[in-house]
Coordinates of C-alpha atoms and ligand atoms in Angstrom, one line a residue:
X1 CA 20.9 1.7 -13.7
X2 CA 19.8 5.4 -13.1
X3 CA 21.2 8.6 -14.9
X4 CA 24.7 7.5 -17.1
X5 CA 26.2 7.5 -20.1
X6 CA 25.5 4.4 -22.5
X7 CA 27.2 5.2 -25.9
X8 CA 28.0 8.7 -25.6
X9 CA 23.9 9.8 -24.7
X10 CA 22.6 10.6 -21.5
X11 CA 20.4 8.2 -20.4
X12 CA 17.7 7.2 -17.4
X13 CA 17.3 3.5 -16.4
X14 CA 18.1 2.1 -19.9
X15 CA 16.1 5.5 -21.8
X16 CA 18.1 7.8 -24.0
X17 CA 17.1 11.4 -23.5
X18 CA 17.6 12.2 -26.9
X19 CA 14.5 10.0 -28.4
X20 CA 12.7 10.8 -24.5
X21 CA 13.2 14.1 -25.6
X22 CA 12.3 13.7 -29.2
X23 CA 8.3 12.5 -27.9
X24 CA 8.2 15.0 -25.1
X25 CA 10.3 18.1 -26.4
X26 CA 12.1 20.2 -23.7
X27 CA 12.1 22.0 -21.2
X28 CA 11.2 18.6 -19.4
X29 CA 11.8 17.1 -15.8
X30 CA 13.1 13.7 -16.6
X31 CA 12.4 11.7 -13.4
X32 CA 14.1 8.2 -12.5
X33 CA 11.4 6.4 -11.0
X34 CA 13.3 3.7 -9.7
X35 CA 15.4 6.3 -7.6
X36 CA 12.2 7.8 -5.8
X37 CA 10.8 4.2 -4.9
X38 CA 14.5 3.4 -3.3
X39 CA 14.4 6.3 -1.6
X40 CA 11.0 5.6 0.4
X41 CA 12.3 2.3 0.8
X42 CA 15.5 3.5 2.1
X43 CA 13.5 5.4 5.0
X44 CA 10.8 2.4 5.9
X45 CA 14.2 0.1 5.9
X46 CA 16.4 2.3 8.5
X47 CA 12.8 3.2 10.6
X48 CA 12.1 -0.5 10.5
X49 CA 15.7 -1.7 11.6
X50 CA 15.9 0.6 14.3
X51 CA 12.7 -1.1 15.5
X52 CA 10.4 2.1 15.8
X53 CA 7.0 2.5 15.8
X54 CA 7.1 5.1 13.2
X55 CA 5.1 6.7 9.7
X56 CA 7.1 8.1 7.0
X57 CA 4.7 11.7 5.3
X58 CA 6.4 12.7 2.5
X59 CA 6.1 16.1 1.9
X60 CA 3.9 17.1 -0.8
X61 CA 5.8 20.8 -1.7
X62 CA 8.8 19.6 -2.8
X63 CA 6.8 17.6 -5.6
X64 CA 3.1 16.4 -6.3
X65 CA 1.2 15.3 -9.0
X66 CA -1.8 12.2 -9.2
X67 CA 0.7 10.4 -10.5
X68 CA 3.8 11.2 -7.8
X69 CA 0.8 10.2 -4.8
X70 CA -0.4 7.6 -6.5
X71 CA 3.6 5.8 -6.5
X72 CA 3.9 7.3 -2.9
X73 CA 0.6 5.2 -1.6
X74 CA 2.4 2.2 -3.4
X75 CA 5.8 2.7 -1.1
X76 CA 3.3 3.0 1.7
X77 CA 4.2 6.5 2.4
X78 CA 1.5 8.8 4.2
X79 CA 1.8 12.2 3.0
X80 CA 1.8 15.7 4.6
X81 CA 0.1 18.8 2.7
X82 CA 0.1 22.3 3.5
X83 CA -2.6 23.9 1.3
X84 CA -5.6 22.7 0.0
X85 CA -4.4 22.4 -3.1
X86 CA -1.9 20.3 -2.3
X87 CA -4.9 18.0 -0.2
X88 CA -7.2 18.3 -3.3
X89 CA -4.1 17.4 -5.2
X90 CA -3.6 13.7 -3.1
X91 CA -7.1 13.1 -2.7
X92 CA -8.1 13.0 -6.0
X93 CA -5.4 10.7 -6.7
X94 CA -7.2 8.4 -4.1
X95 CA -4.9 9.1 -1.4
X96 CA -6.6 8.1 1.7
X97 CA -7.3 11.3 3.8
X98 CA -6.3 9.3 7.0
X99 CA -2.7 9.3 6.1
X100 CA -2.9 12.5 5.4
X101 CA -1.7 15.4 8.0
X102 CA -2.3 19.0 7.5
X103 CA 0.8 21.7 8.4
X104 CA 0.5 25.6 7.4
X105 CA 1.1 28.8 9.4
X106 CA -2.0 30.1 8.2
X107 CA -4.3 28.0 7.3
X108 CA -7.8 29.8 6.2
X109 CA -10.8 29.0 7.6
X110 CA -12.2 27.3 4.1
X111 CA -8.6 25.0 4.5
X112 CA -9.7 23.6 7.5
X113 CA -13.5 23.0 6.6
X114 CA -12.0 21.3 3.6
X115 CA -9.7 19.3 5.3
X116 CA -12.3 18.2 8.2
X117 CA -15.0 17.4 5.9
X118 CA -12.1 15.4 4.1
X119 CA -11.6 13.5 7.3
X120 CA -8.2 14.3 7.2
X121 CA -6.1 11.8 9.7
X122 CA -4.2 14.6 11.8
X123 CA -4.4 18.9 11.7
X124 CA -1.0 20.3 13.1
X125 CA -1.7 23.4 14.8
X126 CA 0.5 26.5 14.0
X127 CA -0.5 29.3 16.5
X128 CA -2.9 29.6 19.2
X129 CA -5.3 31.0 17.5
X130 CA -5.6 27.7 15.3
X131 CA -6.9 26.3 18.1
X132 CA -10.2 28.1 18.3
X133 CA -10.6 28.0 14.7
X134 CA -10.0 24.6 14.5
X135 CA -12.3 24.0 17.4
X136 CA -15.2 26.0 15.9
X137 CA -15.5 24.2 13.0
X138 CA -15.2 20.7 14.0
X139 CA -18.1 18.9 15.1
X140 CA -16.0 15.6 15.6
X141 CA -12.9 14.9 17.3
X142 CA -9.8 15.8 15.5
X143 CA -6.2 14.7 16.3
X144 CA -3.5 17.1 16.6
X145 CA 0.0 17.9 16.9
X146 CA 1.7 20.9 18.3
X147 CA 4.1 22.7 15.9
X148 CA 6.8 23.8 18.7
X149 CA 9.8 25.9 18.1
X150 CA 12.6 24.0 19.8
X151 CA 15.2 27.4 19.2
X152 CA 17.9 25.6 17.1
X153 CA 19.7 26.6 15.3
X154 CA 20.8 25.2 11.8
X155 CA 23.3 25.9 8.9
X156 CA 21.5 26.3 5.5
X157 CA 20.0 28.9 4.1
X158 CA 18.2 31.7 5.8
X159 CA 14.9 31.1 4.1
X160 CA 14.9 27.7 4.7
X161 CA 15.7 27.5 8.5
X162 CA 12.6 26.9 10.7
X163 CA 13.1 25.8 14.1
X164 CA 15.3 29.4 15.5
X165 CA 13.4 31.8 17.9
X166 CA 12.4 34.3 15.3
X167 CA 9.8 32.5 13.0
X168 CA 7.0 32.8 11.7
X169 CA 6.4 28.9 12.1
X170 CA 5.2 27.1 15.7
X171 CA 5.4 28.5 19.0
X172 CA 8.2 28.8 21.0
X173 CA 9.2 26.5 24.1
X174 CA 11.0 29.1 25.5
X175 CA 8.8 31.5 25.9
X176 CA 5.5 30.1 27.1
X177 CA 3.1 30.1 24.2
X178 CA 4.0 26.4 23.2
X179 CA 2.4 25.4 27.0
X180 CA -0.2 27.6 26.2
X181 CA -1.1 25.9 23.2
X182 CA -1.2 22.8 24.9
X183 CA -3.4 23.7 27.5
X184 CA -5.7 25.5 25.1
X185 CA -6.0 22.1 22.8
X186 CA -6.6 20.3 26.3
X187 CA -9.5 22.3 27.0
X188 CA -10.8 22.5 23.9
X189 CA -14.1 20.4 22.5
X190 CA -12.6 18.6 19.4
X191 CA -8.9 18.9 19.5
X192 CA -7.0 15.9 20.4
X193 CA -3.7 16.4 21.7
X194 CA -1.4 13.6 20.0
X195 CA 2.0 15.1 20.1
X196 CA 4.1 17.6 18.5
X197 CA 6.0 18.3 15.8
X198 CA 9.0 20.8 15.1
X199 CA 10.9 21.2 11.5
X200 CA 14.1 22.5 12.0
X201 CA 14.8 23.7 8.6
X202 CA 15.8 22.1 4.9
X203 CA 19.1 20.7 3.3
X204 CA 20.6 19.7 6.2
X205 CA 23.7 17.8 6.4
X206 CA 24.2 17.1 9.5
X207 CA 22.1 15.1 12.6
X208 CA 23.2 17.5 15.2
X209 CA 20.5 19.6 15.1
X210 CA 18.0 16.6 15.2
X211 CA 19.6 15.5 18.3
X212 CA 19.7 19.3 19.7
X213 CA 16.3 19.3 19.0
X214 CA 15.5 16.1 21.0
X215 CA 17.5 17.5 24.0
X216 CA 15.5 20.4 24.1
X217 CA 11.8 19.1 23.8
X218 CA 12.7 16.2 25.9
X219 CA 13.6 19.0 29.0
X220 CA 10.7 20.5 28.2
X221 CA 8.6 17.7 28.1
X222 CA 9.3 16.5 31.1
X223 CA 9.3 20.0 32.9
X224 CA 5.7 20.3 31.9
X225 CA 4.5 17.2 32.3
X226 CA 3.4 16.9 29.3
X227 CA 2.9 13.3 27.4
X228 CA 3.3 13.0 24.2
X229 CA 2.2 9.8 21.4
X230 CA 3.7 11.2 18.6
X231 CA 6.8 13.0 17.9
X232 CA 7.2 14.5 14.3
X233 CA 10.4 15.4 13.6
X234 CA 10.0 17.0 10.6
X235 CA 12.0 16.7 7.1
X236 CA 15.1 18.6 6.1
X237 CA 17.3 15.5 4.6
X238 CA 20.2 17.0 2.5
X239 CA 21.0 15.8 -0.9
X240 CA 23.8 16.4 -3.2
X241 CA 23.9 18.7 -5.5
X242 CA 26.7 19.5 -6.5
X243 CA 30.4 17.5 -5.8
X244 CA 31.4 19.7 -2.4
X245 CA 27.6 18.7 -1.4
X246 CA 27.1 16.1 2.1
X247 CA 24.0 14.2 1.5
X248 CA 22.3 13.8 5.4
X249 CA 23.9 10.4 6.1
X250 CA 20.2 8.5 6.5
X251 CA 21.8 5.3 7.9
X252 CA 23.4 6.3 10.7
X253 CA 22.2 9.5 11.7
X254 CA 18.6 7.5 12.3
X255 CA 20.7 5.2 14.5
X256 CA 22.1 8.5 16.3
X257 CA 18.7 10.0 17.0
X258 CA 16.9 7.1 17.7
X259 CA 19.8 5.9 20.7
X260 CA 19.4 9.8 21.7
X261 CA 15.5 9.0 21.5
X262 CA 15.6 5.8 23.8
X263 CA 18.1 7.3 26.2
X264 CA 15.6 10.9 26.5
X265 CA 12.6 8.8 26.8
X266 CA 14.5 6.3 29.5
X267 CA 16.0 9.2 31.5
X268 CA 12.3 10.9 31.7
X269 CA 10.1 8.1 32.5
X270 CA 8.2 8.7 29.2
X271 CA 6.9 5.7 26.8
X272 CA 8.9 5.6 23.6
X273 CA 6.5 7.5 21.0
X274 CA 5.2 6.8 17.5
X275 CA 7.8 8.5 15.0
X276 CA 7.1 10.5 12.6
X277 CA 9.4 12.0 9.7
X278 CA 8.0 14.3 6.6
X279 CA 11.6 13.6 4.2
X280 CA 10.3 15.9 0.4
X281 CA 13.9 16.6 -1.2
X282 CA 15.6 13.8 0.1
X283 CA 12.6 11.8 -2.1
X284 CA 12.1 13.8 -5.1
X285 CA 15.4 16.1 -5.6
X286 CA 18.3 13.5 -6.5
X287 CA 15.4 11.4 -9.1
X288 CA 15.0 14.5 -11.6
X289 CA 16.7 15.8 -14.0
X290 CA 15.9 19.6 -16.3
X291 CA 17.0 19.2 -20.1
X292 CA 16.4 22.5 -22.1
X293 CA 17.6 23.2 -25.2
X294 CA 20.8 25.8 -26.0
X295 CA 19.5 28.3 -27.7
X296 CA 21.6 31.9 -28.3
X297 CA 25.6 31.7 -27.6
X298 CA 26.9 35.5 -26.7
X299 CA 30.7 35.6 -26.4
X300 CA 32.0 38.5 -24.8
X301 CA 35.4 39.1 -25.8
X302 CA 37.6 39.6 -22.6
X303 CA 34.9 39.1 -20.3
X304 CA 32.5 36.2 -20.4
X305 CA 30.2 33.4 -22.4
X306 CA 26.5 32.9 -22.3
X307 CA 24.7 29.9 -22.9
X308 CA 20.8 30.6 -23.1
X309 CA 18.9 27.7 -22.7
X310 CA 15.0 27.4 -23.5
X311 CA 13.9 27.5 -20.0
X312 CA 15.0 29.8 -17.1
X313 CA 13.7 30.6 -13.7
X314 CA 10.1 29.8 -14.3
X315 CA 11.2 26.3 -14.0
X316 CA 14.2 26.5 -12.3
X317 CA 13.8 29.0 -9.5
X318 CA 16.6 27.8 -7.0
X319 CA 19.8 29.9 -8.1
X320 CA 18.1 33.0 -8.7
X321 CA 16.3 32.7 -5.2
X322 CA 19.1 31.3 -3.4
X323 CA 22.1 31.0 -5.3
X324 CA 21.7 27.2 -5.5
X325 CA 24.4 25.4 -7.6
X326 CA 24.0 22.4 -9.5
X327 CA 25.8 20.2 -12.1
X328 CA 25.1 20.8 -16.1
X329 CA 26.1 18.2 -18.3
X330 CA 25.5 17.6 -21.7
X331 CA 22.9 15.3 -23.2
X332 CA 25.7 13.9 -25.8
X333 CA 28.7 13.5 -25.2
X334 CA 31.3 14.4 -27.7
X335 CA 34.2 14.3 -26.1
X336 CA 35.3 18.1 -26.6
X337 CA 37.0 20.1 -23.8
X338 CA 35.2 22.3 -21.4
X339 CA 35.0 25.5 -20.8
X340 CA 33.7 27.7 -18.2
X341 CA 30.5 29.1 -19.6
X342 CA 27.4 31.4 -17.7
X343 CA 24.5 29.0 -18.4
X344 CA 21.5 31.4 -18.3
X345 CA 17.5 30.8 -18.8
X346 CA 15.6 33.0 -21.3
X347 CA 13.5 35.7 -18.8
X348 CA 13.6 38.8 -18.7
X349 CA 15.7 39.1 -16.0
X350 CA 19.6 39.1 -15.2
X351 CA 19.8 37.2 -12.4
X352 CA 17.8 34.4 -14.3
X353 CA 20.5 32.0 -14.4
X354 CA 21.3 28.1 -13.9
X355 CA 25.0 28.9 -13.1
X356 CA 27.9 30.8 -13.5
X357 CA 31.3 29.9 -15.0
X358 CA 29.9 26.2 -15.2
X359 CA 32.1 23.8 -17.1
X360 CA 30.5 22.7 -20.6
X361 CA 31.9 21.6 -24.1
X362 CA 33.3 24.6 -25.6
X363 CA 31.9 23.6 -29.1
X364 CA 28.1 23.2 -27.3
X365 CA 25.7 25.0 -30.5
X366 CA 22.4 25.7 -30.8
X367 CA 20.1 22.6 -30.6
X368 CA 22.0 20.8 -28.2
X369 CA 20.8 19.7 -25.2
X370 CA 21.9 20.2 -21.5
X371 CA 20.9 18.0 -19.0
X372 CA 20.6 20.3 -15.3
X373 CA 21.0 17.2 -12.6
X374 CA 19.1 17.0 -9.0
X375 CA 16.0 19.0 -9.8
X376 CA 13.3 16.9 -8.6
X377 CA 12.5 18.6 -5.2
X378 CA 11.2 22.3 -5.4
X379 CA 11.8 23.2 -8.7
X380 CA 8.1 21.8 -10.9
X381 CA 6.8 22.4 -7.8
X382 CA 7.8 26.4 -7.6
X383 CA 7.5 26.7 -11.2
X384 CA 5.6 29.9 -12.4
X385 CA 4.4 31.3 -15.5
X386 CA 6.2 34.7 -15.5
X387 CA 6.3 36.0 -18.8
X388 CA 4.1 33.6 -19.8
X389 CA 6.4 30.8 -20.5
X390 CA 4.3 27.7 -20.4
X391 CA 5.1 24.9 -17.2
X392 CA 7.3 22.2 -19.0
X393 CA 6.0 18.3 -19.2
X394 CA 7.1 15.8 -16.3
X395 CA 7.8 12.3 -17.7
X396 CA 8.7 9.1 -15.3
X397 CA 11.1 6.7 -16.6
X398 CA 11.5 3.3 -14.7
X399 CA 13.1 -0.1 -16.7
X400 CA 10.1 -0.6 -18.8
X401 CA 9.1 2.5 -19.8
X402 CA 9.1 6.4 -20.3
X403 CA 5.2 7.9 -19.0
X404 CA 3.8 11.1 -18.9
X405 CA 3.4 12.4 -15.5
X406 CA 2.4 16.3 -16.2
X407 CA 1.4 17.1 -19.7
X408 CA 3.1 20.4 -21.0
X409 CA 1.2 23.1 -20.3
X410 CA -0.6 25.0 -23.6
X411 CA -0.8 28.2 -24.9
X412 CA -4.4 27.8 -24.3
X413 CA -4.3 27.2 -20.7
X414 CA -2.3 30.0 -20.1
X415 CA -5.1 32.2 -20.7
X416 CA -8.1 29.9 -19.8
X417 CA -9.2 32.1 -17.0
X418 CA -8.7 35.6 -18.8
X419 CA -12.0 37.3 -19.4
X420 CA -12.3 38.3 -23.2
Ligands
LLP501 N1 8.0 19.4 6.9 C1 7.8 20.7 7.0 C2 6.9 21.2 8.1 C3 8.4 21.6 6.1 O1 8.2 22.9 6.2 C4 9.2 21.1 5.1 C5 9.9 22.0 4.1 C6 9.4 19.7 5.0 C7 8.8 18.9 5.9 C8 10.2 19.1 3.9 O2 11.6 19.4 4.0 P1 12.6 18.7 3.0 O3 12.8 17.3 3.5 O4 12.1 18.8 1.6 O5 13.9 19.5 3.2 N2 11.8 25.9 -1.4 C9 12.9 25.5 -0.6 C10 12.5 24.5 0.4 C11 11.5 24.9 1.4 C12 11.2 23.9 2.4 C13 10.0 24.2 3.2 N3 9.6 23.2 4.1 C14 14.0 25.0 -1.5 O6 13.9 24.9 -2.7 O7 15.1 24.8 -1.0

């Protein structure tokens, strides 16, 4: 059981939004529970099967909370953080810092005393500069990977590829300054040199780029010399979001790069390394759901429909900043026709929408609810409070029951740091 209709009302594992909704109120990220735990399981099943030595991180920006850790230590997933928020975040939760790795282009000096003095399990080094930074505040040894730009190229969206050339994440292996890094961790005091890590980019559907990748580090690898213990291969799983969508096929692109792995490793004398992956949408995105409220209907005669919801892109970011598309359904089902409809949020802004010309009941009035599907990865997470809309509540729902996750952010907060 996950999200389905029973009786004409949207429902998750058994729940019915409407009384969910009736406890909570909206806008609220409805998250299947179940669906997150299958998906870690999914990832620890395939690693296992393909008889790696491996560690799943998920990664903490596409979704964190206590509670979201706190479920991720139970699926025995280690975690990866990229700001020390995000580290505060898991180790409050009681996330053990071990299992914990630590990724940013910049991290700040006060980052990196935090994370050492959290003991932190692994630091992976952006630039060369991290190096000496790292190395002057450590008084212990600290393990780390190399962030490496492995100049691949990848088809989603330009904000969201990493691992070309031009970027302002890792150091290239083209152009010297990844060998350079290397070297300088080598002769540094505390730095451990464990391995490296490269993350090609996000959404992707394909494991082409994964096996390009492999190709590439594998030649320089074995150019250099260099050995490696660990090999991070970053996140970047696809999901579905809408129909013409290709989820990453998990299964047997693992199979793929892991033969590829064997064979590069064979070929090059090198010991087959401990496998790392950092999967954050492919988790989190597929498990949520948005449900707002409709609020004003504007019919434009000869030209379009608008249907306002009670939310907008301080929850639900994606389309305005990418033009991401996604599937609106209603929470009831009546069985009116559709109709092509702008669904839009209720900013001040015009490109604040959830889509365009998106196919709802043409009799949809205000009060009902809409139900905006596959927003569990980056969306709570990139949330904002621009013009002071409040965050909305996060609840879980698994077979027994329906549990706060995030309260609902009050009036109150918003203005708990303004100076009166
Ligand atoms: N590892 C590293 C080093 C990353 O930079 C990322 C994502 C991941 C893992 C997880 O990638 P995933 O499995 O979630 O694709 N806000 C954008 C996504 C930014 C992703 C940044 N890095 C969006 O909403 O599409």
């Amino acid at each position: 059981m996950t999200l389905e209709y029973i009786n004409n009302e949207l429902s998750v594992n058994g729940h019915g939004i409407n009384s969910i909704v009736k406890e909570y109120g909206t806008p609220l990220f409805v998250y299947d529970e179940n669906m997150i735990r299958s998906q870690c399981r999914r990832y620890h099943r395939v690693l296992k099967e393909e008889e790696l030595d491996y560690s799943i991180s998920y990664a903490s920006k596409a979704f964190t909370s206590v509670q979201m850790v706190k479920l991720l230590r139970e699926e025995n997933m280690k975690l990866d953080v990229v700001s020390q928020g995000e580290l505060y975040t898991a180790l409050k939760a009681g996330f053990d810092a071990a299992d914990i790795h630590f990724h940013g282009n910049n991290k700040t000096t006060e980052e990196v005393e935090y994370a050492l003095a959290s003991g932190i399990g692994l630091i992976v080094v952006d630039a060369l500069d991290e190096v000496e930074l790292i190395d002057s505040i450590a008084t212990e040894n600290i393990d780390v990977l190399l962030r490496i730009n492995p100049g691949v190229d990848v088809d989603t969206h330009e904000f969201i590829q990493t691992g070309q050339e031009d970027s302002k994440f890792g150091l290239s292996i083209h152009n010297g300054s990844a060998l350079e890094a290397v070297n300088a961790i080598r002769e540094s005091r505390h730095l451990n040199f464990r391995g490296i890590h490269y993350h090609l980019g996000s959404q992707l559907s394909a494991e082409s780029p994964f096996i390009n990748a492999l190709e590439a580090v594998y030649k320089w690898l074995s150019e250099y010399s260099i050995d490696i213990e660990v090999l991070n291969m970053g996140g970047g799983y696809g999901v579905k979001y809408i129909e013409s969508d290709t989820r990453f096929p998990i299964e047997e692109a693992f199979k793929n790069i892991t033969e590829r792995l064997r064979n590069l490793s064979e070929t090059h004398n090198m010991p087959l390394p401990h496998v790392m992956i950092e999967p954050g949408r492919s988790i989190a995105a597929e498990a949520g759901t948005t449900i707002y409220e409709v609020g004003v209907i504007k019919e434009i005669p000869g030209l379009s429909k608008y249907v306002s919801i009670n939310g907008g892109m301080s929850d639900h970011l994606r389309t305005p900043l990418y033009g991401a598309e996604y599937a609106v359904v209603p929470v009831n089902k009546t069985g009116a026709e559709n109709i092509e409809t702008h669904v839009v949020g209720k900013l001040c802004e015009s490109g604040d929408i959830i889509g365009r010309q998106l196919n709802v009941p043409y009799n949809l009035k205000r009060g009902d609810l809409l139900a905006v599907k596959t927003t569990g990865a980056y969306h709570y997470s990139m949330a904002s409070n621009y013009n002071q809309m409040t965050k909305p509540a996060v609840v879980f729902v698994n077979d027994e029951s329906v549990r706060t996750v995030i309260k609902r952010q009050s009036l109150d907060q918003l203005i708990e740091n303004d100076v009166f």
